[in-house]
Coordinates of C-alpha atoms in Angstrom, one line a residue:
M8 CA 72.5 -8.9 -62.7
N9 CA 69.2 -10.6 -61.7
T10 CA 69.6 -13.2 -64.4
F11 CA 73.1 -14.0 -63.2
K12 CA 71.9 -14.5 -59.6
T13 CA 69.1 -16.7 -60.8
T14 CA 71.5 -18.9 -62.8
I15 CA 73.8 -19.2 -59.8
S16 CA 70.9 -20.1 -57.5
F17 CA 69.6 -22.7 -60.0
F18 CA 73.0 -24.5 -60.1
L19 CA 73.4 -24.3 -56.3
F20 CA 70.0 -26.0 -56.0
I21 CA 70.5 -28.6 -58.8
L22 CA 74.1 -29.6 -58.0
P23 CA 73.5 -31.3 -54.6
L24 CA 70.6 -33.3 -56.1
F25 CA 72.8 -34.4 -59.0
I26 CA 75.6 -35.4 -56.6
Y27 CA 73.1 -37.3 -54.4
G28 CA 71.7 -39.1 -57.4
Q29 CA 75.1 -40.2 -58.5
D30 CA 76.0 -41.4 -55.0
S31 CA 72.7 -43.3 -54.6
V32 CA 73.5 -45.6 -57.5
K33 CA 75.2 -48.5 -55.9
T34 CA 77.8 -50.4 -57.9
H35 CA 79.6 -52.5 -55.4
Y36 CA 78.0 -55.4 -53.6
N37 CA 79.0 -58.2 -51.2
L38 CA 77.2 -61.5 -50.9
E39 CA 75.0 -60.6 -47.9
E40 CA 73.9 -57.4 -49.7
C41 CA 73.0 -59.4 -52.8
I42 CA 70.9 -61.9 -50.8
A43 CA 69.1 -59.1 -49.1
L44 CA 68.4 -57.2 -52.3
A45 CA 67.2 -60.4 -54.1
L46 CA 64.7 -61.1 -51.2
K47 CA 63.4 -57.6 -51.5
S48 CA 63.3 -57.0 -55.2
N49 CA 63.1 -60.4 -57.0
A50 CA 59.8 -60.8 -58.8
E51 CA 59.2 -64.4 -57.6
A52 CA 59.9 -63.3 -54.0
Q53 CA 57.4 -60.5 -54.2
K54 CA 54.8 -62.7 -55.8
S55 CA 55.2 -65.3 -53.0
A56 CA 54.7 -62.5 -50.5
N57 CA 51.5 -61.4 -52.3
S58 CA 50.3 -65.0 -52.3
S59 CA 50.7 -65.1 -48.5
E60 CA 48.7 -61.8 -48.2
A61 CA 45.9 -63.3 -50.4
A62 CA 45.7 -66.4 -48.2
L63 CA 45.5 -64.1 -45.2
L64 CA 42.6 -62.3 -46.8
D65 CA 40.9 -65.7 -47.4
L66 CA 41.3 -66.5 -43.7
R67 CA 39.8 -63.2 -42.6
Q68 CA 36.9 -63.8 -45.0
A69 CA 36.3 -67.2 -43.5
K70 CA 36.3 -65.8 -40.0
A71 CA 33.9 -63.0 -41.0
S72 CA 31.4 -65.6 -42.3
L73 CA 30.6 -66.2 -38.6
L74 CA 29.2 -62.7 -38.2
P75 CA 25.5 -61.9 -38.9
T76 CA 24.5 -60.4 -42.2
L77 CA 22.8 -57.0 -42.2
S78 CA 21.1 -55.4 -45.2
G79 CA 18.8 -52.4 -45.7
Q80 CA 16.5 -51.2 -48.5
L81 CA 15.0 -47.9 -49.2
D82 CA 12.7 -47.0 -52.1
H83 CA 11.0 -43.7 -53.0
N84 CA 8.1 -43.4 -55.5
I85 CA 6.2 -40.5 -57.1
S86 CA 2.8 -41.2 -58.7
T87 CA 0.5 -38.9 -60.6
G88 CA -3.2 -39.3 -61.7
F89 CA -5.2 -42.2 -60.5
S90 CA -3.1 -44.4 -58.1
T91 CA -3.4 -46.5 -55.0
D92 CA -2.7 -45.0 -51.6
P93 CA -0.2 -47.4 -50.0
N94 CA -1.6 -46.7 -46.6
T95 CA -5.3 -47.2 -47.2
N96 CA -5.2 -49.2 -50.5
T97 CA -7.9 -46.8 -51.9
I98 CA -7.9 -45.3 -55.4
V99 CA -7.1 -41.6 -55.3
S100 CA -6.6 -39.0 -58.0
Q101 CA -3.7 -36.9 -56.8
N102 CA 0.1 -36.8 -56.8
I103 CA 1.4 -39.3 -54.2
T104 CA 4.9 -39.4 -52.8
S105 CA 5.5 -42.7 -51.0
G106 CA 8.3 -44.9 -49.8
N107 CA 9.2 -48.2 -48.1
Q108 CA 12.0 -49.0 -45.7
Y109 CA 13.3 -52.4 -44.8
L110 CA 16.1 -53.7 -42.6
S111 CA 17.0 -57.4 -42.1
T112 CA 19.6 -59.4 -40.4
N113 CA 20.5 -63.1 -40.6
V114 CA 22.9 -65.4 -38.7
V115 CA 23.8 -69.1 -39.1
L116 CA 23.1 -71.1 -36.0
F117 CA 24.2 -74.5 -37.3
N118 CA 25.4 -75.8 -40.7
G119 CA 27.2 -79.0 -39.8
L120 CA 30.3 -77.0 -38.5
N121 CA 31.0 -76.0 -42.1
L122 CA 32.1 -72.5 -41.2
L123 CA 34.4 -73.6 -38.4
R124 CA 36.0 -76.2 -40.6
T125 CA 36.4 -73.7 -43.4
I126 CA 38.2 -71.4 -41.0
R127 CA 40.6 -74.2 -40.1
Q128 CA 41.1 -75.1 -43.7
Q129 CA 42.0 -71.4 -44.6
A130 CA 44.2 -71.2 -41.5
F131 CA 46.3 -74.2 -42.6
A132 CA 46.3 -72.8 -46.2
Y133 CA 47.6 -69.5 -44.9
R134 CA 50.4 -71.2 -43.0
A135 CA 51.2 -73.3 -46.1
T136 CA 51.6 -70.2 -48.3
Q137 CA 53.8 -68.7 -45.7
M138 CA 56.0 -71.8 -45.8
D139 CA 55.9 -71.7 -49.6
E140 CA 57.1 -68.1 -49.4
Q141 CA 59.9 -69.2 -47.2
R142 CA 60.7 -72.1 -49.6
I143 CA 60.9 -69.7 -52.5
K144 CA 63.1 -67.4 -50.6
D145 CA 65.3 -70.3 -49.5
E146 CA 65.7 -71.4 -53.1
L147 CA 66.3 -67.8 -54.2
T148 CA 69.0 -67.4 -51.6
M149 CA 70.8 -70.5 -52.8
D150 CA 70.5 -69.3 -56.4
V151 CA 72.0 -66.0 -55.5
I152 CA 74.9 -67.7 -53.6
L153 CA 75.5 -69.9 -56.6
A154 CA 75.4 -67.0 -59.1
Y155 CA 77.6 -64.9 -56.8
L156 CA 80.2 -67.6 -56.5
Q157 CA 80.1 -68.1 -60.3
V158 CA 80.9 -64.4 -60.7
I159 CA 83.8 -64.6 -58.2
T160 CA 85.0 -67.8 -59.8
A161 CA 84.9 -66.3 -63.3
K162 CA 86.7 -63.2 -62.0
D163 CA 89.5 -65.2 -60.3
A164 CA 89.8 -67.5 -63.3
L165 CA 90.2 -64.4 -65.5
N166 CA 93.0 -63.2 -63.3
Q167 CA 94.7 -66.6 -63.6
Y168 CA 94.3 -66.6 -67.3
K169 CA 95.8 -63.1 -67.5
Q170 CA 98.8 -64.2 -65.4
Q171 CA 99.3 -67.2 -67.6
R172 CA 99.2 -65.0 -70.7
D173 CA 101.7 -62.6 -69.1
V174 CA 104.1 -65.5 -68.4
T175 CA 103.8 -66.6 -72.1
Q176 CA 104.3 -63.0 -73.2
K177 CA 107.5 -62.8 -71.2
Q178 CA 108.9 -65.9 -72.8
L179 CA 107.7 -64.6 -76.3
E180 CA 109.5 -61.3 -75.8
R181 CA 112.7 -63.2 -74.9
L182 CA 112.4 -65.6 -77.8
A183 CA 111.7 -62.7 -80.2
I184 CA 115.1 -61.2 -79.4
L185 CA 116.8 -64.6 -79.7
N186 CA 115.0 -65.5 -82.9
K187 CA 116.0 -62.1 -84.4
D188 CA 119.6 -62.9 -83.6
G189 CA 119.3 -66.5 -84.9
A190 CA 120.1 -67.9 -81.5
V191 CA 117.1 -70.3 -81.3
P192 CA 115.3 -72.4 -83.9
P193 CA 112.4 -70.5 -85.5
G194 CA 110.0 -73.3 -84.4
E195 CA 110.6 -72.5 -80.8
Y196 CA 109.6 -68.9 -81.3
Y197 CA 106.5 -69.7 -83.3
D198 CA 105.4 -72.4 -80.9
V199 CA 105.3 -69.8 -78.0
K200 CA 103.8 -67.2 -80.3
G201 CA 100.9 -69.6 -81.1
Q202 CA 100.6 -70.3 -77.4
F203 CA 100.3 -66.6 -76.7
S204 CA 97.5 -66.2 -79.2
G205 CA 95.7 -69.1 -77.5
D206 CA 96.2 -67.4 -74.2
Q207 CA 94.7 -64.2 -75.6
I208 CA 91.6 -66.1 -76.8
T209 CA 91.3 -67.7 -73.4
V210 CA 91.3 -64.3 -71.7
L211 CA 88.6 -63.0 -74.1
T212 CA 86.5 -66.1 -73.5
A213 CA 86.9 -65.7 -69.7
E214 CA 85.9 -62.0 -69.9
N215 CA 82.7 -63.0 -71.8
T216 CA 82.0 -65.7 -69.2
L217 CA 82.4 -63.1 -66.4
R218 CA 80.0 -60.7 -68.0
T219 CA 77.5 -63.5 -68.6
N220 CA 77.7 -64.5 -65.0
V221 CA 77.2 -60.9 -63.8
I222 CA 74.1 -60.7 -66.0
T223 CA 72.7 -63.9 -64.5
L224 CA 73.2 -62.4 -61.0
T225 CA 71.6 -59.1 -61.8
R226 CA 68.6 -60.9 -63.2
L227 CA 68.2 -62.6 -59.8
L228 CA 68.7 -59.2 -58.0
N229 CA 66.2 -57.5 -60.4
I230 CA 68.6 -54.7 -61.1
P231 CA 69.9 -53.3 -64.4
Y232 CA 73.2 -54.7 -65.8
S233 CA 76.1 -52.4 -65.9
K234 CA 79.8 -52.8 -66.7
V235 CA 80.7 -50.8 -63.6
L236 CA 79.2 -53.4 -61.3
T237 CA 81.7 -55.0 -59.0
F238 CA 81.4 -57.7 -56.4
E239 CA 83.4 -58.2 -53.2
P240 CA 85.7 -61.3 -53.4
I241 CA 85.3 -64.1 -50.8
N242 CA 88.8 -64.3 -49.3
Q243 CA 87.8 -67.0 -46.7
L244 CA 89.3 -70.3 -47.6
P245 CA 87.3 -73.5 -47.0
D246 CA 87.8 -75.0 -43.5
V247 CA 89.6 -78.3 -44.0
T248 CA 89.2 -79.1 -40.3
S249 CA 85.4 -78.8 -40.3
A250 CA 83.7 -81.7 -38.7
S251 CA 81.4 -83.9 -40.8
M252 CA 77.7 -84.3 -40.0
S253 CA 75.4 -87.3 -40.3
Q254 CA 72.8 -87.5 -43.0
Q255 CA 70.0 -88.1 -40.5
H256 CA 71.0 -85.1 -38.5
L257 CA 71.1 -82.9 -41.6
Y258 CA 67.7 -84.2 -42.7
E259 CA 66.1 -83.5 -39.3
K260 CA 67.6 -79.9 -39.2
A261 CA 66.4 -79.3 -42.8
A262 CA 62.9 -80.6 -42.0
S263 CA 62.6 -78.2 -39.0
S264 CA 64.2 -75.1 -40.6
L265 CA 63.3 -75.1 -44.3
G266 CA 59.8 -74.3 -45.6
T267 CA 59.7 -77.2 -48.1
L268 CA 58.4 -80.0 -45.8
K269 CA 56.4 -77.7 -43.6
A270 CA 54.5 -76.3 -46.6
A271 CA 53.6 -79.9 -47.7
Q272 CA 52.4 -80.8 -44.2
F273 CA 50.2 -77.7 -43.9
W274 CA 48.7 -78.3 -47.4
K275 CA 47.8 -81.8 -46.3
E276 CA 46.1 -80.4 -43.2
S277 CA 44.3 -77.8 -45.2
A278 CA 43.0 -80.5 -47.7
A279 CA 41.8 -82.7 -44.7
Y280 CA 39.7 -79.8 -43.3
Q281 CA 38.4 -79.0 -46.8
L282 CA 37.1 -82.6 -47.0
K283 CA 35.5 -82.2 -43.5
A284 CA 33.9 -78.8 -44.5
T285 CA 32.6 -80.3 -47.8
R286 CA 31.0 -83.3 -45.9
S287 CA 29.3 -80.9 -43.5
L288 CA 27.2 -79.6 -46.3
Y289 CA 25.2 -82.8 -46.1
F290 CA 23.7 -81.4 -42.8
P291 CA 20.7 -79.0 -42.6
T292 CA 21.4 -75.4 -42.1
L293 CA 19.6 -73.4 -39.3
F294 CA 19.3 -69.7 -39.6
L295 CA 18.0 -67.0 -37.2
G296 CA 16.7 -63.9 -38.8
G297 CA 15.0 -60.7 -38.0
N298 CA 13.6 -57.7 -39.8
L299 CA 12.2 -54.2 -39.5
S300 CA 10.0 -52.5 -42.1
S301 CA 7.9 -49.4 -42.5
R302 CA 6.3 -47.2 -45.1
Y303 CA 5.4 -43.5 -45.9
S304 CA 2.8 -41.8 -48.1
N305 CA 1.8 -38.1 -48.3
A306 CA -1.7 -39.1 -49.4
D307 CA -2.8 -39.3 -45.8
Q308 CA -1.7 -36.2 -44.0
S309 CA -3.6 -37.1 -40.9
R310 CA -0.9 -39.7 -40.1
G311 CA 1.6 -36.9 -39.5
T312 CA 5.1 -36.2 -40.8
Y313 CA 7.5 -38.5 -42.5
M314 CA 9.1 -39.6 -39.2
D315 CA 5.7 -40.0 -37.6
Q316 CA 4.5 -42.4 -40.3
I317 CA 7.8 -44.3 -40.1
Q318 CA 7.2 -44.9 -36.4
D319 CA 3.4 -45.6 -36.8
N320 CA 3.9 -48.1 -39.6
L321 CA 6.9 -49.8 -38.1
G322 CA 6.8 -53.6 -38.4
K323 CA 9.0 -56.1 -36.6
G324 CA 9.7 -59.8 -37.3
V325 CA 11.9 -62.6 -36.1
G326 CA 12.1 -66.1 -37.4
V327 CA 14.0 -69.4 -37.7
T328 CA 14.7 -71.0 -41.0
L329 CA 15.8 -74.6 -41.5
S330 CA 17.2 -75.5 -44.9
I331 CA 17.4 -79.2 -45.6
P332 CA 19.4 -80.5 -48.6
I333 CA 17.4 -83.2 -50.4
L334 CA 18.5 -83.3 -54.0
D335 CA 20.9 -81.0 -55.7
G336 CA 22.0 -83.0 -58.8
F337 CA 24.6 -84.8 -56.7
R338 CA 26.7 -81.7 -56.4
R339 CA 27.6 -82.3 -52.7
R340 CA 28.6 -85.9 -53.3
I341 CA 30.7 -84.9 -56.3
N342 CA 32.4 -82.1 -54.3
V343 CA 33.2 -84.6 -51.5
S344 CA 34.8 -86.9 -54.1
R345 CA 36.9 -84.0 -55.4
A346 CA 37.9 -83.1 -51.8
K347 CA 39.0 -86.7 -51.3
L348 CA 41.1 -86.6 -54.4
E349 CA 42.7 -83.3 -53.3
L350 CA 43.5 -84.8 -49.9
R351 CA 45.1 -87.9 -51.6
N352 CA 47.2 -85.6 -53.8
A353 CA 48.3 -83.6 -50.8
E354 CA 49.3 -86.9 -49.1
I355 CA 51.3 -87.9 -52.2
D356 CA 53.0 -84.5 -52.3
L357 CA 53.9 -84.8 -48.6
E358 CA 55.4 -88.3 -49.1
T359 CA 57.3 -87.2 -52.2
T360 CA 58.6 -84.1 -50.4
E361 CA 59.9 -86.2 -47.5
N362 CA 61.7 -88.5 -49.8
N363 CA 63.1 -85.7 -51.9
L364 CA 64.4 -83.9 -48.8
Q365 CA 66.0 -87.1 -47.6
Q366 CA 67.6 -87.6 -51.0
Q367 CA 68.7 -84.0 -51.2
T368 CA 70.4 -84.0 -47.8
A369 CA 72.2 -87.2 -48.7
Q370 CA 73.4 -85.6 -52.0
V371 CA 74.4 -82.5 -50.2
L372 CA 76.8 -84.4 -47.9
I373 CA 78.1 -86.5 -50.8
N374 CA 78.8 -83.3 -52.9
L375 CA 80.4 -81.6 -49.8
Q376 CA 82.8 -84.5 -49.2
T377 CA 83.7 -84.8 -52.9
A378 CA 84.4 -81.1 -53.2
K379 CA 86.6 -81.2 -50.1
E380 CA 88.6 -84.2 -51.3
K381 CA 88.9 -82.7 -54.8
Y382 CA 90.2 -79.4 -53.4
L383 CA 92.8 -81.0 -51.2
E384 CA 94.0 -83.2 -54.1
L385 CA 94.2 -80.2 -56.5
R386 CA 96.1 -78.2 -53.9
E387 CA 98.8 -80.9 -53.8
Q388 CA 98.7 -81.1 -57.6
V389 CA 99.3 -77.3 -58.0
E390 CA 102.3 -77.5 -55.6
A391 CA 103.8 -80.3 -57.6
Y392 CA 103.2 -78.7 -61.0
K393 CA 104.5 -75.4 -59.7
E394 CA 107.9 -76.9 -58.9
S395 CA 107.8 -78.9 -62.2
F396 CA 107.1 -75.7 -64.2
R397 CA 109.8 -73.8 -62.4
V398 CA 112.4 -76.4 -63.3
A399 CA 111.0 -76.5 -66.9
E400 CA 111.2 -72.7 -67.2
V401 CA 114.9 -72.7 -66.0
R402 CA 115.8 -75.5 -68.4
F403 CA 114.0 -73.9 -71.3
E404 CA 115.8 -70.6 -70.8
A405 CA 119.0 -72.6 -70.6
G406 CA 118.2 -74.4 -73.8
D407 CA 118.1 -77.9 -72.2
I408 CA 114.5 -78.6 -73.4
N409 CA 112.5 -77.4 -76.4
S410 CA 109.3 -75.4 -76.6
V411 CA 107.1 -78.4 -76.8
E412 CA 108.2 -79.7 -73.5
F413 CA 108.1 -76.3 -71.9
L414 CA 104.6 -75.6 -73.1
L415 CA 103.5 -79.0 -71.9
Q416 CA 104.6 -78.3 -68.4
K417 CA 103.2 -74.8 -68.5
N418 CA 99.8 -76.0 -69.6
K419 CA 99.7 -78.6 -66.9
Y420 CA 100.5 -75.9 -64.3
D421 CA 98.0 -73.4 -65.8
Q422 CA 95.2 -76.0 -65.9
A423 CA 95.9 -77.1 -62.3
N424 CA 95.7 -73.5 -61.1
I425 CA 92.3 -72.9 -62.8
S426 CA 91.0 -76.2 -61.5
L427 CA 92.1 -75.2 -58.0
V428 CA 90.2 -71.9 -58.3
V429 CA 87.0 -73.6 -59.4
A430 CA 87.4 -76.3 -56.7
Q431 CA 87.9 -73.7 -54.0
Y432 CA 84.6 -71.9 -54.8
E433 CA 82.8 -75.2 -55.4
W434 CA 83.7 -76.2 -51.9
Q435 CA 82.6 -72.9 -50.6
L436 CA 79.2 -73.4 -52.4
R437 CA 78.8 -77.0 -51.1
Q438 CA 79.6 -75.9 -47.6
R439 CA 77.1 -73.0 -47.7
I440 CA 74.4 -75.3 -49.1
A441 CA 75.1 -77.8 -46.2
N442 CA 75.0 -74.9 -43.7
Y443 CA 71.7 -73.8 -45.1
Y444 CA 70.1 -77.2 -44.8
N445 CA 71.6 -77.3 -41.3
G446 CA 69.6 -74.2 -40.4
R447 CA 72.6 -71.8 -40.3
R448 CA 71.7 -68.9 -42.6

């Protein structure tokens, strides 16, 4: 009886955990969820966040360099036989326990503003890594949008191919009956049968393309691939009435909202302050220091206890040190030359980034306009071929045209439908890219 109760209690405890585990495995995503998941889980996004954290640590370290240094030293010695009393410097023959204590501090008063310029350099480097992190996330977002639309395109194309196959199958079933009765030439039947086999192969190829596109998307999301994964379709059609924007306006919006150009600007500023910090090492460095020291020995008990001796033997000191660089194997001069080269490279990167962004925004608008015009033309083409195919299907069933003419019209209509599906999502993609450059996330 107790065993039965234990078994029931075990299943009552385990079952909710099992159900919760099953429900927690998400298998259906929409576009916004995919973007959020990628920004959270993608390896490159996580590494870029770590780079920003590392740059922040460098900045904190640079600021901490302004603080004084403080160090202490304690040593404890035990001597036997003949040894020197550290208090009297006399030779004694006894066991001696002695120790020394030392505490020192040091602060930089002047070093050619090297510390302050290094702080500025690290501050710009930190802001640059933040913009690099934003740039990586911007690019990741666009990659996810592209991969998501490729999945949806492949899914809709697969549905189109299946519908085309079903239409062919319908005609094949009709011709099979007629061919059996000898009511149609055998060639008509076998032409359509061959077309049906081709449609089957096209469906298989489309299914493989869909699975491949899903794998590509899961790689960006950093989640395991599964056949049960599904993605919400985008039912919104492109807005044919959307107003066009100027290339200059799009460039200015992209420059202010995206991290690409900002990162290059901050890296240039960081390199400029690195050069200033390196040049400041030509100047002398002025330090202010202070120290406390004391000692203890049990050889002279007349001086009192350990704490008494520490107080009696306490020494204090304060001083100023001026370090003047004279000759160091030209290391400072070579470091300044390297800093100049790094600044020049940063200026080249900034100029290249500005040109690339200007070219990219121009290409974005060209691609958007082309995708819009292509979609509108294909939409008219589909309507025309739809009517043409309807007429051909009626004439074929009535025996007015042969299978070659029928299949020719069908292939035109099928291809136009597939092209329209691709063009629709291509326009969606180009519009989203333009919106992203325009600062609308």
